[in-house]
Coordinates of C-alpha atoms in Angstrom, one line a residue:
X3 CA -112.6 20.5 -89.8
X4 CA -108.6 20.6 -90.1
X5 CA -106.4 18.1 -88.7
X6 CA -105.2 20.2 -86.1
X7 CA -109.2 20.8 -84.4
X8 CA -109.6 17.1 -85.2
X9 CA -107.0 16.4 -82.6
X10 CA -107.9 19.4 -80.5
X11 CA -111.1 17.7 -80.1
X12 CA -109.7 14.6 -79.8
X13 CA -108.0 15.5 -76.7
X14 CA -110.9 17.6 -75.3
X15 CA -112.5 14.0 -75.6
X16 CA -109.6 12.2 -73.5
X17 CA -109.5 14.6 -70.4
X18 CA -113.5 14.3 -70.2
X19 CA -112.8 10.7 -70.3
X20 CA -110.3 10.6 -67.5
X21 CA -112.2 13.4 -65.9
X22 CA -109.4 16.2 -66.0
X23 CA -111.6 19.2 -66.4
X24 CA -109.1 21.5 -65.0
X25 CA -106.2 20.6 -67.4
X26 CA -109.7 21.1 -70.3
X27 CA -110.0 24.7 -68.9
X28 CA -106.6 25.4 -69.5
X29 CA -105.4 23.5 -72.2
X30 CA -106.8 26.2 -74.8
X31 CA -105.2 29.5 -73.3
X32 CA -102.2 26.9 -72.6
X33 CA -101.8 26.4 -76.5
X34 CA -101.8 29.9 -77.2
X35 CA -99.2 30.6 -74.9
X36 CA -96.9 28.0 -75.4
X37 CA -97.2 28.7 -79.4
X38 CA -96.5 32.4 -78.6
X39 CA -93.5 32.2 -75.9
X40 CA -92.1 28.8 -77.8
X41 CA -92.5 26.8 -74.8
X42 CA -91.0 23.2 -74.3
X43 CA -93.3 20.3 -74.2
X44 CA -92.0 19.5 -70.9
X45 CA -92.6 22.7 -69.4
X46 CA -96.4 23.0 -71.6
X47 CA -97.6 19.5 -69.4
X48 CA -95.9 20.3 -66.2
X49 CA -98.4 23.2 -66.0
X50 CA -101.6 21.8 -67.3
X51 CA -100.8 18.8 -64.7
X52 CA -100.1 21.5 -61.8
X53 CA -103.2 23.4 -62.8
X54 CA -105.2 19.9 -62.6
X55 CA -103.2 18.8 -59.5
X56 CA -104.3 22.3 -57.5
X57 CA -108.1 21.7 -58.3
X58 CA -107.8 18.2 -57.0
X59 CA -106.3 19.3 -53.9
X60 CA -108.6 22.6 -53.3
X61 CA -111.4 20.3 -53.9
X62 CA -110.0 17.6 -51.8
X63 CA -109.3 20.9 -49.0
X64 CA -113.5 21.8 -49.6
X65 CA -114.2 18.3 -48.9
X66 CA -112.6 17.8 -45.8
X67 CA -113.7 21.7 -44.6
X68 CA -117.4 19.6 -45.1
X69 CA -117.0 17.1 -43.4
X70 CA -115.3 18.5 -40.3
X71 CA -118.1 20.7 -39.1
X72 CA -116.2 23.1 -37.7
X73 CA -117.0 26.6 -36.8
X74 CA -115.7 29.4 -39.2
X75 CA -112.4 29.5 -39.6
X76 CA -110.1 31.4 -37.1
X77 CA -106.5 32.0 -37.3
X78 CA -103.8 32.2 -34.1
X79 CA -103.5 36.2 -35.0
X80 CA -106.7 36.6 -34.0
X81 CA -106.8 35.3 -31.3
X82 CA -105.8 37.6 -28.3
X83 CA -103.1 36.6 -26.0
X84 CA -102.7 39.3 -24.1
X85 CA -106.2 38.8 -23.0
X86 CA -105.7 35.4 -21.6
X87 CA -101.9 36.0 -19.8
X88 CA -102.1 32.3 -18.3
X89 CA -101.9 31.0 -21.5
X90 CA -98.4 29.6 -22.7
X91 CA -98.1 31.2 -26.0
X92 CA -95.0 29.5 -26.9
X93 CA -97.0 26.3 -25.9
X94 CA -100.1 27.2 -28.7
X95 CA -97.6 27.8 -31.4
X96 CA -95.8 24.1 -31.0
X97 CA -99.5 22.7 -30.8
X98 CA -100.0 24.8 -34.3
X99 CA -97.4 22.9 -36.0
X100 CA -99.7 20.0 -35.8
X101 CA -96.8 17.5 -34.3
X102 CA -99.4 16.5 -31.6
X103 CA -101.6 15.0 -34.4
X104 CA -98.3 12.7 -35.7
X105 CA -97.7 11.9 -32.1
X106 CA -101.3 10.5 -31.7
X107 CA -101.5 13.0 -28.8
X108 CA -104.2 15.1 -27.6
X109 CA -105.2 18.2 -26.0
X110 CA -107.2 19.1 -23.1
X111 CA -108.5 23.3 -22.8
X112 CA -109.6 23.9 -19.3
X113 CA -111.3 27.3 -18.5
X114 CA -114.5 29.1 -17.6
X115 CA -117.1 29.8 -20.2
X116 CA -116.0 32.4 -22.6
X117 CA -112.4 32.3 -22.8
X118 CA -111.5 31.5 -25.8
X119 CA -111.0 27.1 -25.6
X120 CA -113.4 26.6 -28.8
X121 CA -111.6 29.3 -30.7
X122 CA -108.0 27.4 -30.0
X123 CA -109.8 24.1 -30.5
X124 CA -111.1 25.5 -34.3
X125 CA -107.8 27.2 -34.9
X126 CA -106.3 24.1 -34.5
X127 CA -108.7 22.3 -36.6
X128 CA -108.8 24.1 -39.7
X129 CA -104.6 24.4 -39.2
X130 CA -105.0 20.4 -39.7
X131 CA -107.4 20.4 -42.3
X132 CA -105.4 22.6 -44.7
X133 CA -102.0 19.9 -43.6
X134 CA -104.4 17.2 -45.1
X135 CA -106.1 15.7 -41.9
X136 CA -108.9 14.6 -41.8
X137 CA -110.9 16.5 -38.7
X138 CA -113.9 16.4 -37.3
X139 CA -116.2 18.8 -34.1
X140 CA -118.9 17.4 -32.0
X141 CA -119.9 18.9 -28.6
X142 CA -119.9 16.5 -25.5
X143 CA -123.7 16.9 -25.6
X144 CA -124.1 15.6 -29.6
X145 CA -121.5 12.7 -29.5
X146 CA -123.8 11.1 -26.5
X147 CA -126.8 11.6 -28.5
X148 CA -125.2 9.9 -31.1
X149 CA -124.1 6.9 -30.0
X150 CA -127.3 6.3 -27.5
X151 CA -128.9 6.7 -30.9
X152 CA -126.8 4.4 -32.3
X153 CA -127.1 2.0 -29.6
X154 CA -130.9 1.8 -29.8
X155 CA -130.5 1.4 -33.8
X156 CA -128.3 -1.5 -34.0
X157 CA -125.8 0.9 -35.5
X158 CA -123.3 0.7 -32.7
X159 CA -120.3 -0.6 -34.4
X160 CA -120.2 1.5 -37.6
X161 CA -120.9 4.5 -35.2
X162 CA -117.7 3.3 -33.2
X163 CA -116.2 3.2 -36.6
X164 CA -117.0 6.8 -37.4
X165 CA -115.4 8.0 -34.2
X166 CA -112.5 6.5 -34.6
X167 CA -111.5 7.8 -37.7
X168 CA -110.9 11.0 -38.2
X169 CA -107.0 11.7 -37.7
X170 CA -107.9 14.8 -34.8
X171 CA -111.2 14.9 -33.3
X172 CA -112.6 17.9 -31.4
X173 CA -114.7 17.6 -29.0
X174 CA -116.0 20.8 -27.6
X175 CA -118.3 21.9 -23.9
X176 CA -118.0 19.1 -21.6
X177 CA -119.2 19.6 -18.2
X178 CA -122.0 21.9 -19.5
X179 CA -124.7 19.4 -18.9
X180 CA -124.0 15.9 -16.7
X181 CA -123.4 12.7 -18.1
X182 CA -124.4 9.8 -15.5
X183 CA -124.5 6.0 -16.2
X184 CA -124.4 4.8 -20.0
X185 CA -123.4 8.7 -21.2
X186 CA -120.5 8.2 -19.6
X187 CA -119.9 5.0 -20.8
X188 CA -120.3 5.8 -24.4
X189 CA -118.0 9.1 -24.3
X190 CA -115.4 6.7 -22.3
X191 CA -115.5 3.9 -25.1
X192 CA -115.0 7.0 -27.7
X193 CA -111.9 8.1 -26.0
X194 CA -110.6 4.5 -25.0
X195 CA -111.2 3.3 -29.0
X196 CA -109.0 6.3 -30.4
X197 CA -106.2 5.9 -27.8
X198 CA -103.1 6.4 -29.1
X199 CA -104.6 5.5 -32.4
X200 CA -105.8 9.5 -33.2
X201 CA -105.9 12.8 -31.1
X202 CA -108.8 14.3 -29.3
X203 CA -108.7 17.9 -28.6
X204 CA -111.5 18.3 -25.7
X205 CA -112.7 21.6 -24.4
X206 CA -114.3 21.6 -20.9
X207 CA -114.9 24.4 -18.1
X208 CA -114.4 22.0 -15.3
X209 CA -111.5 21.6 -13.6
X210 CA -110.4 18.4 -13.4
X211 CA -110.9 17.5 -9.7
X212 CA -114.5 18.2 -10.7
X213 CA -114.9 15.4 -13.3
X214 CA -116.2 13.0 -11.0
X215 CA -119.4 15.5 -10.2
X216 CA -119.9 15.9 -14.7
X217 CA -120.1 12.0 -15.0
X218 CA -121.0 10.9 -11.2
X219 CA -118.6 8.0 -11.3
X220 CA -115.3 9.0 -10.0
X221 CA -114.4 5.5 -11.7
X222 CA -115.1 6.4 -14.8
X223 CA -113.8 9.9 -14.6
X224 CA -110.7 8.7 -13.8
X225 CA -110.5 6.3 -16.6
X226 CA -111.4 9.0 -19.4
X227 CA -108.5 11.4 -17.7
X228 CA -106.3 8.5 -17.8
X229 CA -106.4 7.9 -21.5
X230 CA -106.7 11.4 -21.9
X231 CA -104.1 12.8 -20.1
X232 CA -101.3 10.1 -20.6
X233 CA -99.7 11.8 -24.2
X234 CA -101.6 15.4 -23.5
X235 CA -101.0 19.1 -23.5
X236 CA -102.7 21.0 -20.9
X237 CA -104.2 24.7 -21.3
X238 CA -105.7 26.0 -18.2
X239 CA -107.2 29.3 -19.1
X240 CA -108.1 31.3 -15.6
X241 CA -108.5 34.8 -17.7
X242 CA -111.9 36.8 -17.7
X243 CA -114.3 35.7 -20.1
X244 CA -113.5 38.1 -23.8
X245 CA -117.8 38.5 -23.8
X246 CA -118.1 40.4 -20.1
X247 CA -114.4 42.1 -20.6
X248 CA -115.9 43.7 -23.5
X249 CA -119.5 44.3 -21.7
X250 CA -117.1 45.5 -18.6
X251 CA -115.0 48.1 -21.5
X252 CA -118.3 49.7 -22.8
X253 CA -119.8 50.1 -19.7
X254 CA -116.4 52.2 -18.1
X255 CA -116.7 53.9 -21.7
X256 CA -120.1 55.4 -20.9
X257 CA -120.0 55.9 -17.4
X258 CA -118.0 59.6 -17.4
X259 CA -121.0 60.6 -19.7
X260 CA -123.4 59.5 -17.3
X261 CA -121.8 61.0 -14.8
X262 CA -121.5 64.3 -16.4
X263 CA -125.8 64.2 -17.8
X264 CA -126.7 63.3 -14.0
X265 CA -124.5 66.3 -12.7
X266 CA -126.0 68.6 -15.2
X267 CA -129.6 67.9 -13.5
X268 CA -130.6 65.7 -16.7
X269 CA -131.0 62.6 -14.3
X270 CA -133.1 62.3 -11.4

């Protein structure tokens, strides 16, 4: 072995060492290129360190996609805002710079089934995720399960914990199923915890005058919109639902042909 592939080696062994397998991968087609295009030294490590710093962070970026639990990714274009004309476009586009999440601020979606509040919610949490947030999803329905779970287990406090730490959490479908007595207690001490400590986006297709009928304790309804509502943006969504606009479009698609078969005596 030369002197040269002793070192070569040598250095294959440090970046197993410090666990730098992407500057490993490189470093080979690296030295060929830098011997053939004369590169600097300085210029040679800046990119095996960029090529090392990029895996870190798109493994970093897989991590955090894991751990959220979010729905597949959407993006703003696709969502359609000339379907849902209530919606403040200009209003979506300052929440998509994320400044809500620095602010500790949150965001309530209010709208019947169907009209698009989970897909702003995920837009919104994958936007964060790729900034570097930490995010995580839960439905109304799970994050009760949870913690009642919790609370039978002993595990109350670390479950607490686990709530309160993600930097936006989404909390998607309240008012689809009623949450009476300790329920309601445990979503309240969820949202009172991450008060202006970290941002909740919560979906919900109750109006809020109706909140006292989802929990049936006005008291505590009032108490969760208070914390909720005192740094929040608002979306009230009063557009058709995009499932029975597009069931509504087919069906006006094949009505002329119907018309036409039953006036040709093909119908009864």
């Amino acid at each position: 072995m030369t002197a040269e592939n002793s070192i070569y080696q040598q250095v294959r062994e440090y970046l197993a060492y410090l666990r730098l397998p992407a500057i490993a991968d490189r470093l080979a087609p690296a030295l060929q290129a830098a011997a053939r295009d004369s590169t600097d030294y300085t210029t040679f490590l800046a990119e095996l360190l960029k090529a090392e710093v990029d895996a870190v962070e798109e493994r970093r970026l897989q991590g955090r996609q894991r751990f959220s639990k979010l729905p597949a990714r959407r993006t703003l274009d696709q969502f359609d805002f000339t379907a849902q004309p209530s919606l403040d476009r200009r209003l979506i586009e300052d929440l998509a710079t994320l400044r809500f999440i620095e602010d500790k601020a949150n965001v309530l979606a209010i709208g019947p089934p169907g009209t698009g509040k989970t897909m702003l919610a995920t837009i919104l949490g994958h936007r964060a995720i790729e900034a570097g947030y930490r995010v995580y999803y839960t439905t109304a329905a799970d994050l009760v399960a949870r913690t009642s779970r919790a609370a039978l287990d002993g595990r109350w406090t670390n479950t607490m914990r686990f709530w309160n730490g993600p930097q936006l959490l989404i909390i998607d479908e309240l008012g689809y199923l009623p949450m009476p007595g300790e329920a309601a207690s445990h979503l309240f001490q969820v949202i009172s915890r991450r008060y202006e400590h970290g941002s909740i986006v919560l979906t919900t297709n109750r109006g809020i005058a109706d909140w006292g009928s989802i929990f049936e304790d006005t008291t505590v309804a009032a108490a969760i919109l208070d914390r909720l509502l005192h740094h929040a943006s608002v979306l009230a969504i009063t557009g058709d639902s995009y499932r029975m606009r597009r069931h509504r479009d087919a069906i006006n698609a094949i009505r002329p042909a119907l018309s036409t078969r039953s006036q040709g005596g093909e119908f009864p």
